[in-house]
Short mmCIF file of C-alpha atoms in Angstrom, two decimals:
data_model
loop_
_atom_site.label_atom_id
_atom_site.label_comp_id
_atom_site.label_asym_id
_atom_site.label_seq_id
_atom_site.Cartn_x
_atom_site.Cartn_y
_atom_site.Cartn_z
CA MET A 1 1.22 8.22 20.97
CA GLY A 2 2.82 11.24 19.39
CA VAL A 3 2.10 12.35 15.80
CA LYS A 4 5.04 11.82 13.47
CA HIS A 5 5.56 14.74 11.05
CA VAL A 6 7.72 14.49 7.91
CA GLU A 7 8.12 17.93 6.27
CA LEU A 8 9.42 17.92 2.66
CA LYS A 9 9.25 21.49 1.47
CA THR A 10 10.81 21.19 -2.00
CA TRP A 11 11.00 18.37 -4.62
CA PRO A 12 14.85 17.94 -3.93
CA ASP A 13 13.87 17.37 -0.36
CA VAL A 14 11.48 14.60 -1.51
CA LEU A 15 14.27 13.00 -3.61
CA ASN A 16 16.64 12.97 -0.78
CA TYR A 17 13.99 11.50 1.54
CA ILE A 18 13.47 8.50 -0.94
CA ASP A 19 17.18 8.01 -1.33
CA ALA A 20 17.66 7.86 2.42
CA ASN A 21 14.89 5.22 3.09
CA ASP A 22 14.17 1.63 2.27
CA TYR A 23 12.36 1.62 -1.02
CA ALA A 24 14.91 -0.49 -2.81
CA ILE A 25 14.29 -2.51 -5.99
CA PRO A 26 16.79 -4.72 -7.94
CA MET A 27 18.44 -3.31 -10.98
CA SER A 28 16.77 -6.03 -13.14
CA THR A 29 13.41 -4.49 -12.18
CA VAL A 30 14.70 -1.03 -13.05
CA GLU A 31 15.78 -2.42 -16.41
CA TRP A 32 12.42 -4.03 -16.98
CA CYS A 33 10.66 -0.70 -16.34
CA MET A 34 12.90 1.11 -18.64
CA GLN A 35 12.17 -1.48 -21.37
CA HIS A 36 8.41 -1.21 -20.84
CA ALA A 37 8.03 2.44 -19.97
CA SER A 38 5.55 2.88 -22.81
CA ILE A 39 2.91 0.61 -21.07
CA LEU A 40 3.50 1.80 -17.45
CA PRO A 41 1.36 4.72 -16.05
CA LYS A 42 3.58 7.89 -16.05
CA ASP A 43 2.88 8.51 -12.24
CA ALA A 44 3.64 5.05 -11.17
CA PHE A 45 7.22 5.97 -10.07
CA SER A 46 6.59 9.64 -9.48
CA LYS A 47 8.48 11.47 -6.62
CA GLY A 48 5.22 11.61 -4.53
CA GLN A 49 4.49 7.90 -5.09
CA LEU A 50 7.85 6.83 -4.15
CA ALA A 51 8.08 9.10 -1.10
CA SER A 52 4.74 7.90 0.19
CA LYS A 53 5.70 4.30 -0.08
CA SER A 54 9.20 4.91 1.31
CA TRP A 55 7.53 6.58 4.35
CA LEU A 56 5.21 3.54 4.59
CA LEU A 57 8.12 0.99 4.62
CA GLN A 58 10.12 3.11 7.25
CA SER A 59 7.05 3.50 9.42
CA LEU A 60 6.03 -0.14 9.29
CA ASN A 61 9.56 -1.37 10.20
CA GLU A 62 9.64 1.11 13.13
CA VAL A 63 6.47 -0.53 14.32
CA LEU A 64 7.68 -4.15 13.85
CA ALA A 65 11.02 -3.20 15.74
CA LYS A 66 8.91 -2.49 18.83
CA GLU A 67 6.15 -5.19 18.42
CA PRO A 68 6.88 -8.10 16.20
CA ILE A 69 3.67 -8.77 14.12
CA ASN A 70 2.83 -11.78 12.03
CA LEU A 71 3.04 -10.61 8.26
CA HIS A 72 2.49 -14.12 6.82
CA THR A 73 -0.23 -13.09 4.38
CA VAL A 74 -0.68 -9.51 3.16
CA GLY A 75 -3.27 -7.78 1.06
CA ILE A 76 -2.80 -4.60 -0.91
CA VAL A 77 -6.15 -2.90 -1.39
CA GLY A 78 -5.95 -0.79 -4.75
CA VAL A 79 -2.55 -2.43 -5.66
CA TRP A 80 -2.54 -0.62 -9.08
CA ILE A 81 0.46 -1.89 -10.97
CA GLY A 82 2.12 -3.38 -7.87
CA THR A 83 4.97 -1.01 -7.24
CA LEU A 84 4.85 -1.81 -3.47
CA VAL A 85 5.15 -5.56 -3.86
CA GLU A 86 8.86 -6.01 -4.27
CA PRO A 87 9.94 -3.37 -1.79
CA LEU A 88 7.69 -5.07 0.91
CA LEU A 89 9.07 -8.51 0.15
CA LYS A 90 12.70 -7.34 0.18
CA ASN A 91 12.77 -4.61 2.76
CA THR A 92 10.25 -5.41 5.51
CA ALA A 93 11.76 -6.41 8.93
CA MET A 94 9.36 -9.55 9.20
CA PRO A 95 9.06 -12.32 6.60
CA ILE A 96 6.03 -12.26 4.30
CA GLU A 97 4.90 -15.55 2.80
CA ARG A 98 2.44 -14.17 0.29
CA ILE A 99 0.97 -10.96 -1.06
CA TYR A 100 -2.42 -10.69 -2.66
CA GLY A 101 -2.89 -7.44 -4.72
CA PHE A 102 -6.64 -6.42 -5.24
CA ASP A 103 -7.71 -3.94 -7.84
CA MET A 104 -10.90 -3.71 -9.93
CA ASP A 105 -8.89 -2.74 -13.23
CA PRO A 106 -7.94 -5.83 -14.99
CA SER A 107 -5.24 -4.01 -16.92
CA ALA A 108 -3.55 -2.85 -13.62
CA ILE A 109 -3.58 -6.39 -12.31
CA GLU A 110 -1.98 -7.59 -15.49
CA LEU A 111 0.69 -5.02 -15.30
CA SER A 112 1.21 -5.75 -11.58
CA GLU A 113 1.96 -9.39 -12.43
CA LYS A 114 4.25 -8.58 -15.23
CA LEU A 115 6.24 -6.31 -12.97
CA ASN A 116 6.35 -8.88 -10.23
CA ASP A 117 6.54 -11.94 -12.49
CA ARG A 118 9.39 -13.56 -10.51
CA TYR A 119 7.18 -13.63 -7.38
CA VAL A 120 4.05 -14.84 -9.41
CA ALA A 121 6.07 -17.76 -10.82
CA ASN A 122 7.39 -18.43 -7.15
CA GLU A 123 4.32 -20.42 -6.10
CA TRP A 124 2.18 -17.20 -6.08
CA GLN A 125 4.38 -15.36 -3.56
CA TYR A 126 2.65 -12.48 -5.20
CA LYS A 127 -0.94 -12.86 -6.92
CA GLY A 128 -2.92 -10.31 -8.46
CA VAL A 129 -6.69 -10.33 -7.96
CA VAL A 130 -9.37 -8.46 -10.14
CA ALA A 131 -11.84 -7.42 -7.56
CA ASP A 132 -13.68 -4.38 -6.32
CA CYS A 133 -12.31 -4.05 -2.79
CA THR A 134 -15.31 -2.23 -1.53
CA LYS A 135 -17.37 -5.38 -2.18
CA LEU A 136 -14.93 -7.80 -0.52
CA ASN A 137 -15.59 -9.03 3.05
CA PHE A 138 -12.15 -8.89 4.62
CA SER A 139 -13.43 -10.55 7.69
CA ASP A 140 -14.28 -13.75 5.83
CA LEU A 141 -12.26 -13.31 2.64
CA GLN A 142 -13.14 -15.33 -0.56
CA PHE A 143 -12.32 -14.56 -4.09
CA GLU A 144 -11.38 -16.17 -7.42
CA THR A 145 -8.11 -15.64 -9.25
CA SER A 146 -6.85 -17.52 -12.34
CA GLY A 147 -9.70 -19.92 -11.97
CA GLU A 148 -9.07 -20.84 -8.37
CA LEU A 149 -11.38 -20.06 -5.49
CA ILE A 150 -9.26 -18.73 -2.52
CA ASN A 151 -10.30 -18.62 1.09
CA THR A 152 -7.68 -16.96 3.17
CA LYS A 153 -7.03 -14.91 6.21
CA LEU A 154 -4.94 -11.71 5.80
CA ASN A 155 -2.76 -10.79 8.69
CA VAL A 156 -2.08 -7.24 7.16
CA ILE A 157 -4.22 -5.09 4.80
CA ILE A 158 -2.31 -2.17 3.21
CA ASN A 159 -4.35 0.54 1.41
CA THR A 160 -2.39 3.66 0.07
CA SER A 161 -5.41 4.69 -1.98
CA CYS A 162 -8.12 5.43 0.51
CA GLU A 163 -8.93 8.61 -1.32
CA HIS A 164 -10.02 6.61 -4.38
CA MET A 165 -12.77 4.56 -2.76
CA ASN A 166 -15.54 4.69 -0.08
CA ASN A 167 -15.11 3.10 3.28
CA ASP A 168 -16.64 -0.24 2.74
CA TRP A 169 -13.22 -1.99 2.56
CA PHE A 170 -12.38 -0.73 6.02
CA ASP A 171 -15.76 -1.46 7.55
CA SER A 172 -15.39 -5.19 6.63
CA ILE A 173 -12.13 -5.60 8.35
CA ASP A 174 -12.05 -7.55 11.77
CA ASN A 175 -10.21 -6.53 14.84
CA ASN A 176 -7.35 -9.09 14.47
CA THR A 177 -6.04 -7.62 11.23
CA LEU A 178 -3.28 -4.98 11.18
CA ILE A 179 -4.29 -2.08 9.00
CA VAL A 180 -1.77 0.06 7.20
CA MET A 181 -3.55 3.16 5.36
CA GLN A 182 -2.62 6.31 3.78
CA THR A 183 -4.90 9.02 2.44
CA ASN A 184 -4.29 12.67 1.41
CA ASN A 185 -5.88 16.08 1.31
CA SER A 186 -5.93 16.72 -2.44
CA PRO A 187 -9.25 16.74 -4.37
CA ASP A 188 -7.41 17.78 -7.62
CA PHE A 189 -6.30 14.43 -8.84
CA ASP A 190 -8.59 12.13 -10.98
CA GLY A 191 -10.52 9.58 -8.87
CA HIS A 192 -10.02 11.40 -5.44
CA ILE A 193 -13.58 10.90 -4.22
CA ASN A 194 -12.92 10.47 -0.52
CA VAL A 195 -10.09 12.73 0.73
CA CYS A 196 -9.26 13.79 4.28
CA ASN A 197 -8.42 17.26 5.37
CA SER A 198 -6.50 16.46 8.52
CA LEU A 199 -5.23 13.73 10.73
CA ALA A 200 -8.43 14.19 12.86
CA ASP A 201 -10.46 13.76 9.79
CA MET A 202 -8.78 10.37 8.97
CA GLN A 203 -9.17 9.20 12.58
CA SER A 204 -12.82 9.97 12.41
CA LYS A 205 -13.50 8.22 9.12
CA TYR A 206 -11.22 5.26 9.98
CA PRO A 207 -11.26 4.75 13.73
CA LEU A 208 -8.83 2.43 15.49
CA SER A 209 -8.71 1.21 19.00
CA LYS A 210 -5.03 0.48 18.89
CA THR A 211 -2.73 2.80 17.00
CA HIS A 212 0.95 1.88 16.44
CA TYR A 213 1.59 4.85 14.13
CA ILE A 214 0.12 7.93 13.16
CA GLY A 215 1.70 10.84 11.08
CA LYS A 216 1.55 13.08 8.15
CA LEU A 217 4.05 13.79 5.21
CA ASN A 218 3.98 17.17 3.80
CA THR A 219 5.11 17.48 0.09
CA PRO A 220 5.06 20.71 -2.09
CA ALA A 221 1.83 19.35 -3.71
CA TYR A 222 -0.21 17.84 -0.95
CA THR A 223 -0.19 16.31 2.62
CA ARG A 224 -0.50 12.58 2.98
CA TYR A 225 -1.76 10.96 6.22
CA MET A 226 -1.07 7.53 7.60
CA GLN A 227 -2.17 5.27 10.47
CA ILE A 228 -1.11 1.85 11.39
CA GLY A 229 -3.06 -0.19 13.87
CA TYR A 230 -6.23 -2.30 14.78
CA LYS A 231 -9.83 -1.65 14.77
CA ALA A 232 -12.02 -1.73 17.85
#
């Protein structure tokens, strides 16, 4: 499989890339964000964040076009305030029944449910979970949320924040779960404790036996790496 390389040399290039891809949210969500801007993290909708998630959606849909994969139940590791939830539900080529978002920060989970309240209200099409992702066993997943004990099988695990945590979340995943992961090479941001310096570094830390996608996205500030596939 060839490595995909997206080169965005300037911030206008980044903006053009975002606009050309599938990261679309309704105007009602934009209005909500405008009204609640004071409580949202200032970087939640930064150019870099939007470009990385646009890249993820585009690449995942490319994979699905070649090999349809069951996306029934999706888990987002390090969901933060849930900016990826609505684009996944609205723009992914295969239907998603439910998304669970995991984050150890209760305030982030609260914001994720406010941002995606229509999906929380729709029989938990989205549900936030306060949990340390490095302490969950994704091969035999059990967690508590809103007073309910949940046992579930995730068909897909997405982690766009690998640089913020150790590898325990990855090590606990079985070989039947599709993994969509991003990391980057920048140690300069708060909380970046586990960066990768190259695609080879990412592949060594997070080995897959079947890779559907591997690539890198260069921005003016850092390089982001992504792989999609299954473990050995």
